[in-house]
Short mmCIF file of C-alpha atoms in Angstrom, two decimals:
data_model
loop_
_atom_site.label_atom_id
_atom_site.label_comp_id
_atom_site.label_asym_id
_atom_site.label_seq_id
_atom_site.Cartn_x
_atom_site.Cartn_y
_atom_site.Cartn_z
CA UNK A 1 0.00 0.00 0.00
CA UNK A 2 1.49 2.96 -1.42
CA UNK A 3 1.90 6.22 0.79
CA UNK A 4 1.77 8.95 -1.22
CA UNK A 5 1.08 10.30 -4.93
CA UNK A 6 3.25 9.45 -7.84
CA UNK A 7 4.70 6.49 -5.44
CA UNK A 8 2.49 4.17 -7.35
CA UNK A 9 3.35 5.12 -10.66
CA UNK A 10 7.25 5.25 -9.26
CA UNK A 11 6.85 1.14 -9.08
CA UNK A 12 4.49 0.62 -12.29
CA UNK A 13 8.04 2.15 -14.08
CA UNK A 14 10.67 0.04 -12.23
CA UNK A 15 11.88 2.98 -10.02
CA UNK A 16 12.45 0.63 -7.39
CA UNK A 17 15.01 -1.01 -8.69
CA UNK A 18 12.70 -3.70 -10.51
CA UNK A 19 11.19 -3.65 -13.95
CA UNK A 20 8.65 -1.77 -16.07
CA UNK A 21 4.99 -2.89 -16.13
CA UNK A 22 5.86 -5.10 -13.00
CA UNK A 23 7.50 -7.83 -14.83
CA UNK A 24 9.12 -11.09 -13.55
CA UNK A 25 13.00 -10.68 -13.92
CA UNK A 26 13.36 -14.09 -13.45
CA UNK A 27 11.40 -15.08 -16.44
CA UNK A 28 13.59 -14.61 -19.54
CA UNK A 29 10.40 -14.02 -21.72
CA UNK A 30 9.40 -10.95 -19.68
CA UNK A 31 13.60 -9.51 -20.04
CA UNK A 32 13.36 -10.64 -23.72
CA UNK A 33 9.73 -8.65 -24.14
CA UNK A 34 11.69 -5.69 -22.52
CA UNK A 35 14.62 -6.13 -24.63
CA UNK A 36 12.69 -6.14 -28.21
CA UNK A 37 10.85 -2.73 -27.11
CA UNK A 38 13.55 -1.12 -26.24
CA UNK A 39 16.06 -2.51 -29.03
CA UNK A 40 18.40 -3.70 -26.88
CA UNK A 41 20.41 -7.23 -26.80
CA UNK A 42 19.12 -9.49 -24.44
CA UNK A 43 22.15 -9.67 -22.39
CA UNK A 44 22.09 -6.27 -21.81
CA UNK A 45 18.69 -6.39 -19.64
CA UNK A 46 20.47 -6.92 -15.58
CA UNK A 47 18.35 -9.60 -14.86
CA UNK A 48 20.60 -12.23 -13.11
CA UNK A 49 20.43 -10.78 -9.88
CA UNK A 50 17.44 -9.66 -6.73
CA UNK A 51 17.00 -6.05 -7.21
CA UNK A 52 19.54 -3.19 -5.21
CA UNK A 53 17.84 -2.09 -2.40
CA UNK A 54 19.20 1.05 -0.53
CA UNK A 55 20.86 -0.47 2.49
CA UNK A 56 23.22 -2.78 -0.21
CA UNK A 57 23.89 0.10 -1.85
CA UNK A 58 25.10 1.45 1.53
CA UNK A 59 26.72 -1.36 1.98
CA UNK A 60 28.82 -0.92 -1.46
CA UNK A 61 29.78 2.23 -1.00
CA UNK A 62 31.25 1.34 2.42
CA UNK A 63 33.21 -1.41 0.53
CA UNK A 64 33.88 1.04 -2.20
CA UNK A 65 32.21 -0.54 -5.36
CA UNK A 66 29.78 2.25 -5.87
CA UNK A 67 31.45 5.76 -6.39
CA UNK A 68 29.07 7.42 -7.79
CA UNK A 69 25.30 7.84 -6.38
CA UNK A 70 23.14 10.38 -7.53
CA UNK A 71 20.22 10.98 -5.79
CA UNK A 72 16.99 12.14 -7.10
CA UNK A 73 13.88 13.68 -5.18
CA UNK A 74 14.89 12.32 -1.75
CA UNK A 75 16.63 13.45 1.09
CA UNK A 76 18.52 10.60 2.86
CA UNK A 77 20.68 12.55 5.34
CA UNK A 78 17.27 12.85 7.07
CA UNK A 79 15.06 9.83 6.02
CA UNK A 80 17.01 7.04 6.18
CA UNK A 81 17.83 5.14 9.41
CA UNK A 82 21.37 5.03 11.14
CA UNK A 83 22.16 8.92 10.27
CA UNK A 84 25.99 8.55 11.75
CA UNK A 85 26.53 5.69 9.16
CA UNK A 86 24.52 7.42 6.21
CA UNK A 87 26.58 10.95 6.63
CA UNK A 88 29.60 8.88 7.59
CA UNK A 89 28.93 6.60 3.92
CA UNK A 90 27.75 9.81 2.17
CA UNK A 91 30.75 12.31 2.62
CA UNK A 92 33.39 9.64 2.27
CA UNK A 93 36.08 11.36 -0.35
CA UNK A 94 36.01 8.45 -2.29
CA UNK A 95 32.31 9.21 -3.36
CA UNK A 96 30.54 11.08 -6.04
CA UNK A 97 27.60 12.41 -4.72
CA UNK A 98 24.73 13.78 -7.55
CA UNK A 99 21.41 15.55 -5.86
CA UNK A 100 18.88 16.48 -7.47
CA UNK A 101 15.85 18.41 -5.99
CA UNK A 102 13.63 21.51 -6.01
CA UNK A 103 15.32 22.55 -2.85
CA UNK A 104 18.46 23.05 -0.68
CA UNK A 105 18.51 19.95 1.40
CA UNK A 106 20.76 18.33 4.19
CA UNK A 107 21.73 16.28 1.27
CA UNK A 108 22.28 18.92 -1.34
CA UNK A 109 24.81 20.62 0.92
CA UNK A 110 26.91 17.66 1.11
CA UNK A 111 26.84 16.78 -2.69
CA UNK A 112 29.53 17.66 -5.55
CA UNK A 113 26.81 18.69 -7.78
CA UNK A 114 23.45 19.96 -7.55
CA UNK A 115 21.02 19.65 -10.39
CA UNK A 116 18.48 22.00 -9.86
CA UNK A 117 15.02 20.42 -10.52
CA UNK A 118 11.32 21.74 -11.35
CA UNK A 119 8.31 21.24 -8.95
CA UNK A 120 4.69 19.75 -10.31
CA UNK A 121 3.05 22.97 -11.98
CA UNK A 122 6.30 24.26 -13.32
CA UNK A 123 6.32 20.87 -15.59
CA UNK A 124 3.75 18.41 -17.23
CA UNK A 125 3.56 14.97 -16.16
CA UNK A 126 1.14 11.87 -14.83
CA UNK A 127 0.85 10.92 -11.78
CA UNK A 128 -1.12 7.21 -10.18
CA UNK A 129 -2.92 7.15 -6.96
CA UNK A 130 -3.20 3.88 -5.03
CA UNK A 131 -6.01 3.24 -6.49
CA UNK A 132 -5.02 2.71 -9.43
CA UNK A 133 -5.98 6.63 -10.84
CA UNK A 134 -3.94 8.27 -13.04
CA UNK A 135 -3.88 12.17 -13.49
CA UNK A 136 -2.45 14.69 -15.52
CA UNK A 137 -0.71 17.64 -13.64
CA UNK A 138 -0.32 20.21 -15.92
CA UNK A 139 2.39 22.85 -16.25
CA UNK A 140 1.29 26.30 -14.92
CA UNK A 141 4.43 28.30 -14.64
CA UNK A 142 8.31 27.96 -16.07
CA UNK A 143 11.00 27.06 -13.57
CA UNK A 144 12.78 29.65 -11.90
CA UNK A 145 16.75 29.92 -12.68
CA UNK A 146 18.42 26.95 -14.27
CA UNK A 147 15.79 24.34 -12.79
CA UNK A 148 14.99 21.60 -15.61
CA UNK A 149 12.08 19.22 -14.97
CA UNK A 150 13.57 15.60 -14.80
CA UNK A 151 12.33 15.03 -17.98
CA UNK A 152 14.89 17.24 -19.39
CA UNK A 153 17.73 16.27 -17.12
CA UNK A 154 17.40 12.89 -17.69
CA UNK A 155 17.47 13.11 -21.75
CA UNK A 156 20.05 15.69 -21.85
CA UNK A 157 22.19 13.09 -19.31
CA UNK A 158 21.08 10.34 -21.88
CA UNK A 159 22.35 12.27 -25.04
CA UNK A 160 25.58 13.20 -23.57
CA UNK A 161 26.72 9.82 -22.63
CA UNK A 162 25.37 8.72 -25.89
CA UNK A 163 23.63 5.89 -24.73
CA UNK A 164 22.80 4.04 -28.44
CA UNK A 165 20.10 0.95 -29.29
CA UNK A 166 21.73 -2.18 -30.95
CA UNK A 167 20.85 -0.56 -34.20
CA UNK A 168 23.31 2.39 -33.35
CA UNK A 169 20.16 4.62 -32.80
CA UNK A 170 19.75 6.98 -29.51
CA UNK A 171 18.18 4.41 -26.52
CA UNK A 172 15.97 7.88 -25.73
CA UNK A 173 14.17 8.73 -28.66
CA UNK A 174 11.45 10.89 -27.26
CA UNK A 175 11.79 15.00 -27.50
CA UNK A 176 8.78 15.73 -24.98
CA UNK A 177 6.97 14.36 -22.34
CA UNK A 178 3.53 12.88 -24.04
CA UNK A 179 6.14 11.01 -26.43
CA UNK A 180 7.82 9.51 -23.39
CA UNK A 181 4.13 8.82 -22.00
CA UNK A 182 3.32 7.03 -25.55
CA UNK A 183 6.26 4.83 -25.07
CA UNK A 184 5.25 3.91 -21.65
CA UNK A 185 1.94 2.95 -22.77
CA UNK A 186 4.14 0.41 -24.94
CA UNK A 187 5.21 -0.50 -22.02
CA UNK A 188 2.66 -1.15 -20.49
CA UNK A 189 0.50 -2.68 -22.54
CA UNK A 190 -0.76 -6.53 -21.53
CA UNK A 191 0.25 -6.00 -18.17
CA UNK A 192 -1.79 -5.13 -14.94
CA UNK A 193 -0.77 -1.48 -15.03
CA UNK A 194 -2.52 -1.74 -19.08
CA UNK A 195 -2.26 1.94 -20.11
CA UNK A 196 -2.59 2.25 -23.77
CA UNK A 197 -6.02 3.46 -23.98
CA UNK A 198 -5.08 6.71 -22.13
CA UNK A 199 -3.65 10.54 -24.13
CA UNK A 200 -3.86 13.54 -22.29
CA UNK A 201 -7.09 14.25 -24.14
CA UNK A 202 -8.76 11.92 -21.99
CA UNK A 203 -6.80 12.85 -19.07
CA UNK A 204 -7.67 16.50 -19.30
CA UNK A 205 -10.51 18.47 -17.25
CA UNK A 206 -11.54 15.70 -15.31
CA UNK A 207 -11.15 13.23 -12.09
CA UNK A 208 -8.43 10.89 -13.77
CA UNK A 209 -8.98 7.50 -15.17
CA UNK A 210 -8.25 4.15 -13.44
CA UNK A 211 -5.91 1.42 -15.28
CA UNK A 212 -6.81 -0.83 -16.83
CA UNK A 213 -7.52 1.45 -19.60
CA UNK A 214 -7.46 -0.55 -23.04
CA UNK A 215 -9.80 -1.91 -25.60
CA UNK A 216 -11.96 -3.71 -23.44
CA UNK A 217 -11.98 -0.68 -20.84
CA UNK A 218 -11.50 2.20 -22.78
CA UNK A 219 -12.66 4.67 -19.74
CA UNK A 220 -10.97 2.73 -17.85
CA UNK A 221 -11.51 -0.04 -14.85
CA UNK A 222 -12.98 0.71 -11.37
CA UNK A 223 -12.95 -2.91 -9.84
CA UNK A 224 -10.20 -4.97 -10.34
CA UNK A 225 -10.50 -9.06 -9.42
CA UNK A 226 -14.33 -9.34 -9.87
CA UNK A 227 -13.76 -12.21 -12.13
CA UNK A 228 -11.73 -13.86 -9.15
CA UNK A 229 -8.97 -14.28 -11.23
CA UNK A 230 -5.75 -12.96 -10.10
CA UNK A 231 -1.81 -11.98 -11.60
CA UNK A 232 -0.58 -14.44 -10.45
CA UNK A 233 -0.69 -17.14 -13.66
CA UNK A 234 3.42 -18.83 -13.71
CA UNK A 235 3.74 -16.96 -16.71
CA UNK A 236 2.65 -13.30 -16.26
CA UNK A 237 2.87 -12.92 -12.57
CA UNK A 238 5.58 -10.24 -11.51
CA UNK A 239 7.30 -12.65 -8.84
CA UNK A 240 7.79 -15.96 -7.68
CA UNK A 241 7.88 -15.20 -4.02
CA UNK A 242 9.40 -15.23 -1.37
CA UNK A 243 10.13 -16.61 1.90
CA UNK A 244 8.71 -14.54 4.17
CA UNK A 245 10.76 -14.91 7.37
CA UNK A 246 14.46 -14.95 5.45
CA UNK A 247 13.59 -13.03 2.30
CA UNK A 248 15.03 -15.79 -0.03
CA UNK A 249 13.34 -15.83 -3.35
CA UNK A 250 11.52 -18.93 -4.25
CA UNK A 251 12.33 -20.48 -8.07
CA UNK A 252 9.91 -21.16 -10.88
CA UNK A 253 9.51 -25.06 -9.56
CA UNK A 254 8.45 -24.00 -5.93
CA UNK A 255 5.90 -21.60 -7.72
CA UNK A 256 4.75 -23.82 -9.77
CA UNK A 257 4.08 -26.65 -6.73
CA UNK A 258 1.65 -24.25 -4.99
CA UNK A 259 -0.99 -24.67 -8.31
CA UNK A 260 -0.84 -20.56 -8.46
CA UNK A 261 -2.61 -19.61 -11.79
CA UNK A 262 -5.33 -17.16 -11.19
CA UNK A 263 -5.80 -17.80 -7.23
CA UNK A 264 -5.02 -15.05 -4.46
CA UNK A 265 -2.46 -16.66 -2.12
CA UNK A 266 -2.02 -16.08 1.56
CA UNK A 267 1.20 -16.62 2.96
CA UNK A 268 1.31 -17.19 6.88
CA UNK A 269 4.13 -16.39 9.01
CA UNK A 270 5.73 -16.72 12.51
CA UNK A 271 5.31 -13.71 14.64
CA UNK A 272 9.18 -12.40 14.98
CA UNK A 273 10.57 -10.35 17.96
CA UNK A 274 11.59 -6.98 17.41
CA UNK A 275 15.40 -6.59 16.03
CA UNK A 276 16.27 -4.79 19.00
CA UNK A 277 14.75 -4.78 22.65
CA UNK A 278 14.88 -2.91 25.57
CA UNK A 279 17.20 -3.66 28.22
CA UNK A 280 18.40 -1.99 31.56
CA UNK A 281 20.93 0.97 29.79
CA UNK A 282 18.22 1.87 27.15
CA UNK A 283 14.79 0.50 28.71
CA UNK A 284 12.24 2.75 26.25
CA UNK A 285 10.85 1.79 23.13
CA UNK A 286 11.17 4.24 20.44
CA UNK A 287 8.43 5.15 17.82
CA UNK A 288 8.76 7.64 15.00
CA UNK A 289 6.37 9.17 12.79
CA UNK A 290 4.56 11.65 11.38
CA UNK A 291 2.92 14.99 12.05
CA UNK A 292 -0.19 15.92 10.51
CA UNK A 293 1.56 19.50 9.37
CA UNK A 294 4.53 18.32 7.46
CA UNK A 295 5.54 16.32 4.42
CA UNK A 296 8.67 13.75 4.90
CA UNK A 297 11.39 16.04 5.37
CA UNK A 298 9.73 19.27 5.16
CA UNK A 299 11.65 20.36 2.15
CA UNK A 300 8.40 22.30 0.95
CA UNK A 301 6.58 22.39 4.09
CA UNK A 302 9.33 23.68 6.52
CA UNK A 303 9.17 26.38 3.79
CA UNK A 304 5.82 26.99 4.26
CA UNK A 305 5.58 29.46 7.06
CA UNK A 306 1.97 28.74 7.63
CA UNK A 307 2.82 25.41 8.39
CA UNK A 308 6.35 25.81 9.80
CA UNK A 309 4.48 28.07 12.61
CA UNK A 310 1.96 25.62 13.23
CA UNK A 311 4.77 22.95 13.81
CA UNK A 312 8.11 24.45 14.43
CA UNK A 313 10.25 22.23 16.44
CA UNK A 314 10.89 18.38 17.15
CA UNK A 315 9.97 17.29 20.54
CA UNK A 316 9.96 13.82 22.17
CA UNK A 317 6.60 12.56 23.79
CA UNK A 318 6.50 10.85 26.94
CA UNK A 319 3.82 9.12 29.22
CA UNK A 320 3.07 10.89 32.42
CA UNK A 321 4.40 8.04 34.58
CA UNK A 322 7.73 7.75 33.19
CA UNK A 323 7.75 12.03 33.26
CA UNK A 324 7.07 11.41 36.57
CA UNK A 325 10.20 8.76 36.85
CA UNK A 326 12.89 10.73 35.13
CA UNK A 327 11.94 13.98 36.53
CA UNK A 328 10.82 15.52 33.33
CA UNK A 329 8.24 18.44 33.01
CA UNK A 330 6.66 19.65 29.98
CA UNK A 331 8.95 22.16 27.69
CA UNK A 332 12.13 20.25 29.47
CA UNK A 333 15.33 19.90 27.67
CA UNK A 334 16.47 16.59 27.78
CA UNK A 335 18.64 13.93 25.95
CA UNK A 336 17.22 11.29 23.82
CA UNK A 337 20.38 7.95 23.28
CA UNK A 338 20.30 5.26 21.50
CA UNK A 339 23.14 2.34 20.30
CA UNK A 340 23.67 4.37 17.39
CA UNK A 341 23.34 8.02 18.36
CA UNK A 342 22.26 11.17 20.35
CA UNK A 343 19.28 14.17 20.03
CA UNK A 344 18.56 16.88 22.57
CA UNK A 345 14.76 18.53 21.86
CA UNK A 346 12.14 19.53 24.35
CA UNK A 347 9.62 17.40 26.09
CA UNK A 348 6.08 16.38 25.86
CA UNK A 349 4.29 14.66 28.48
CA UNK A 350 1.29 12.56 28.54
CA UNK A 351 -0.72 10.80 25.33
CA UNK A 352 1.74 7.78 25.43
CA UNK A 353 1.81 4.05 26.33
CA UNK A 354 4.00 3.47 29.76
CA UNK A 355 7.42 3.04 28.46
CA UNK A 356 6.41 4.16 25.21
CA UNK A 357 8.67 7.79 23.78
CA UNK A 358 7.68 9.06 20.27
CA UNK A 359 9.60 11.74 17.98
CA UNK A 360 8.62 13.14 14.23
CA UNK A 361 10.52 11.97 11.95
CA UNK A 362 10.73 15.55 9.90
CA UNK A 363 13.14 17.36 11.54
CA UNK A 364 16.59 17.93 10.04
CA UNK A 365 19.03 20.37 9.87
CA UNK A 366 18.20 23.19 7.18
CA UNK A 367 16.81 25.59 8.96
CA UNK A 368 18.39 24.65 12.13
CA UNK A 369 20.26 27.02 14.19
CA UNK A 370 20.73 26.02 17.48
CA UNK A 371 23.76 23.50 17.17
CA UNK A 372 21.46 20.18 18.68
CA UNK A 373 21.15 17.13 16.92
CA UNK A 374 17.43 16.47 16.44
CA UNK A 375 16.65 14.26 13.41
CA UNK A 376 15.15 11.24 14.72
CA UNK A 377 16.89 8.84 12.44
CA UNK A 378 19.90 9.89 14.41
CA UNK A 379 19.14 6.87 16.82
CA UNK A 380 17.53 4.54 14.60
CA UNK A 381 18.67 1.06 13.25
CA UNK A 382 19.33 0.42 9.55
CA UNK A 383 17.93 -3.53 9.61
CA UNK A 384 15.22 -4.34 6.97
CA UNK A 385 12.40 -6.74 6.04
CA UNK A 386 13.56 -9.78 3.88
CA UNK A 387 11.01 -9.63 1.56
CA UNK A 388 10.43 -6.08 0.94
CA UNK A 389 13.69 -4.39 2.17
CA UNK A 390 11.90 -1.69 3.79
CA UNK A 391 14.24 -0.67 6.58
CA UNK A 392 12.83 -0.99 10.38
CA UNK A 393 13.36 3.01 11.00
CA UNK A 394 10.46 3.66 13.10
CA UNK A 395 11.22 1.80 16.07
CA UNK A 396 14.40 1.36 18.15
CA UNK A 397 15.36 1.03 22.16
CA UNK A 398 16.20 4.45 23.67
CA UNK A 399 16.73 6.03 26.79
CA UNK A 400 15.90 9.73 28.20
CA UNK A 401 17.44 12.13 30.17
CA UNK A 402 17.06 15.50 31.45
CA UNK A 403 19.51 18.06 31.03
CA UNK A 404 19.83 20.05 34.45
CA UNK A 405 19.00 23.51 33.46
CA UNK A 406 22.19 25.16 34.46
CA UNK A 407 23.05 23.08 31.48
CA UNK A 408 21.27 24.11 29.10
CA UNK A 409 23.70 25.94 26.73
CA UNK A 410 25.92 23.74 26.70
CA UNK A 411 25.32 21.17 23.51
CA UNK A 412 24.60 17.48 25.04
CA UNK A 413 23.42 16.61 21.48
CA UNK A 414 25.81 18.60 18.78
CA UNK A 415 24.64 18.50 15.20
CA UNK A 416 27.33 16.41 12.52
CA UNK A 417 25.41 18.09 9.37
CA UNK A 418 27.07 20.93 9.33
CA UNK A 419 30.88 19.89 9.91
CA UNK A 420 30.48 16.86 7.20
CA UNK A 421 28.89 19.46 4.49
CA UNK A 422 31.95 21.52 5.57
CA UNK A 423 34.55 18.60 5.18
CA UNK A 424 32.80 17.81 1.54
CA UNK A 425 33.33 21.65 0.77
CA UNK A 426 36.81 21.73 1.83
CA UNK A 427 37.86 18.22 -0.01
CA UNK A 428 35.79 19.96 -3.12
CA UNK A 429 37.97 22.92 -2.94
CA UNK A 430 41.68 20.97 -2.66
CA UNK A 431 40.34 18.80 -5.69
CA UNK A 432 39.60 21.81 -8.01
CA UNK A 433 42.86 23.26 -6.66
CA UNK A 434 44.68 20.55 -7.77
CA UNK A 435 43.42 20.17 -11.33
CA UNK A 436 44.27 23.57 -11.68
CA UNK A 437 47.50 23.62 -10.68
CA UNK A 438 47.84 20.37 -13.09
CA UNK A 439 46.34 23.24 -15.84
CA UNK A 440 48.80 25.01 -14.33
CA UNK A 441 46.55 27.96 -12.92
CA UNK A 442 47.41 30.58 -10.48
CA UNK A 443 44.99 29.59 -7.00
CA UNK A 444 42.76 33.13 -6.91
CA UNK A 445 41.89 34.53 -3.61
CA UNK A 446 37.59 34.73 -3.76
CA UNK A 447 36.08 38.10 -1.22
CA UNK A 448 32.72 37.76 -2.35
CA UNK A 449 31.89 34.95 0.89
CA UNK A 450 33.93 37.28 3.58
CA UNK A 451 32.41 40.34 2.20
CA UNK A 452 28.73 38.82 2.20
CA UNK A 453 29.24 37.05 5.31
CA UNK A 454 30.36 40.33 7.00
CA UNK A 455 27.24 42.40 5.58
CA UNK A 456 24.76 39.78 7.05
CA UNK A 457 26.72 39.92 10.38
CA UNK A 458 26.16 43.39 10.21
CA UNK A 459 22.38 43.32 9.52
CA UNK A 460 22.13 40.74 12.44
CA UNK A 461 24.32 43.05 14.54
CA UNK A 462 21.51 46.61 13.63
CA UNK A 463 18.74 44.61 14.25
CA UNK A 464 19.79 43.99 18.05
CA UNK A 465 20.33 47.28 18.31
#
């Protein structure tokens, strides 16, 4: 069940590191389908290995066989769990780091290049709700400054590194977004996600129109299953399964044995502890989640000052009774530990489960002033399912403590974001100042940074006054 817009259609592609039209990678006639609509040799469809989830890729660029990751439309250096490790992985000099976004991010400021990217309404585009909906979002305004919708970034990367079919043709043929949506629909066509029946004709002025939308549904598909027949005949079904308690994939035979074709299938499962407990040094359970005022990271809604008002700080929510047995009082300043790291916010009391602590997950470090570590994923643990690889970042073991108020300026907690976007900087700066001296360029003293810095001290320094 998907969480949000455009996440949907994000998986119909294969933007999550599987295929388009949710095809079976382990069924050579689905990677050979693939390969004859794109023009491609067969062997050049990856399809001898389980997709790359993101803690792998972690993993890889820890042992150094990833050194390049570009990053598009998220923010990890606040979402994802284990934020020591993530900076730590992120800002090693060995790495390439690519972000691309419609805003400065935690992660932007520790990347070597930014690629500046448009926002729905300054671009045209679909977009599929969980149930199945598609929409047009239509283009209202041009990008400000250099921002390019990913469209265009995308096909300009694909043109320069001259990515060619087997036929010596460009692999990216379309000039324009509704060509790019016609070859989708290619795509798509025969499997669940069946688009070819939709334009943005159809799509315009109304509600959207649910997939299947073909032939036999030409407006499109509002209940899906009523036949009782299922995806999940041997031959068209996206997967063969999976264990569900160690994640290993099951092959064609053991898919086969279970008689599949066309019936729902319900998998049960032993209940499993959590990863981590509670124990003596850290004896609370730890929930994350989300605040009804803010989106994910609050790249657009920390921005929003409406919102940002409404909702301005992180906090850390604690039943009355253990208030009561750490001493805390509402609006306290206390410490929040885990295995893995450190925040200091403000407390909360009452609402909560005995031995229960919650903390949004939006807070990061953009707009942060202060100096205190308080992204939640700061403590969290970077284990994931088997099956899905969704990483267990919304619970953990934690303990709290109060910070005596005669304290309270000094840092318990210290932010990392800004020293490791500094380090990146400063490793950024050597490197350029090398390949010019290769070029055999003069190094040039820059003022503009002093002088600007010094003008905004100034302004600071008036309005105290």
């Amino acid at each position: 069940m998907n969480g949000q817009p455009t996440a949907q259609n994000n998986r119909e592609t294969g933007c999550d590191g599987e295929y388009p039209g949710f095809r079976n990678f382990s069924n050579p006639a689905h990677m050979q389908e693939l390969a004859d609509l794109w023009n491609i040799d067969y062997i050049r469809v990856p399809h001898w290995n389980q997709p790359t989830h993101i803690e792998n890729m972690l993993k890889f660029i820890a042992d150094g066989s990833i050194e390049m990751f570009w990053i598009n439309g998220t923010n990890p250096l606040v979402s994802l769990p284990n934020l020591p490790m993530v900076r730590e992985l992120l800002t090693k000099e060995s790495l390439f780091v690519i972000a691309q976004d419609i805003f400065p991010t935690e992660t932007t400021a520790i990347a070597d290049v930014v690629l500046p990217a448009a926002a729905w309404g300054e671009k045209i585009g679909c977009f599929t709700n969980v149930d199945r909906t598609v929409h047009l979002s239509k283009k209202a305004v041009e990008p400000p400054g250099e921002a390019k919708s990913d469209f265009e970034i995308f096909c300009d990367f694909a043109k320069r590194m001259g990515f060619r079919d087997k036929d010596g043709e460009p692999l990216i043929s379309w000039t324009d977004p509704s060509e790019a949506f016609d070859a989708w629909k290619k795509l798509s066509k025969g499997r669940p996600c069946d688009y070819p029946g939709l334009t943005y004709e159809k799509l315009s002025g109304g509600s959207g129109i649910q997939w299947p939308c073909n032939d036999e549904f030409p407006y499109g598909k509002e209940r899906l299953f009523d036949d009782g027949k299922f995806f999940t005949d041997i031959d068209y079904c996206e997967s063969f399964g999976h264990d569900l308690e160690t994640g290993a994939p099951y092959t064609k035979n053991q898919y086969k044995a279970i008689a599949p074709a066309g019936r729902a299938i319900l998998k049960p499962c032993h209940y499993l502890p959590e990863m981590e407990s509670v124990d003596d040094d850290y004896p609370l359970q730890l929930s994350t989640g989300r605040r009804p005022l803010h989106f994910h990271t609050r790249t657009k809604t920390g921005r929003t000052p409406r919102l940002q008002q409404a909702d301005p700080e992180p906090y850390v929510q604690v039943s009355k009774e253990d208030a009561r047995k750490y001493t805390i009082s509402e609006g306290d300043q206390v410490l929040v530990e885990s295995r893995r790291g450190k925040v200091q916010v403000g407390a909360r009391v009452g609402l909560m489960a005995l031995g229960q602590v919650f903390i949004p997950f939006h807070f990061g470090y953009f707009d942060a002033h202060d100096g205190k570590a308080r992204a939640a994923n700061e403590l969290t643990r970077q284990q994931w399912d088997p099956v899905s690889k969704q990483p267990q970042l919304k619970s953990g073991a934690v303990r709290v403590t109060k910070i005596d108020p005669s304290d309270e300026a000094q840092l318990q907690a210290p932010e990392l974001q800004t020293a490791a976007a500094r380090a990146k900087e400063e490793h950024n700066t050597k490197q350029a100042r090398r390949a010019g001296a290769k070029r055999g360029e003069e190094p040039t003293e820059k003022f503009l940074g002093y002088w600007l810095g010094a003008t905004f001290a100034s302004i600071e320094t008036l309005r105290d006054i």
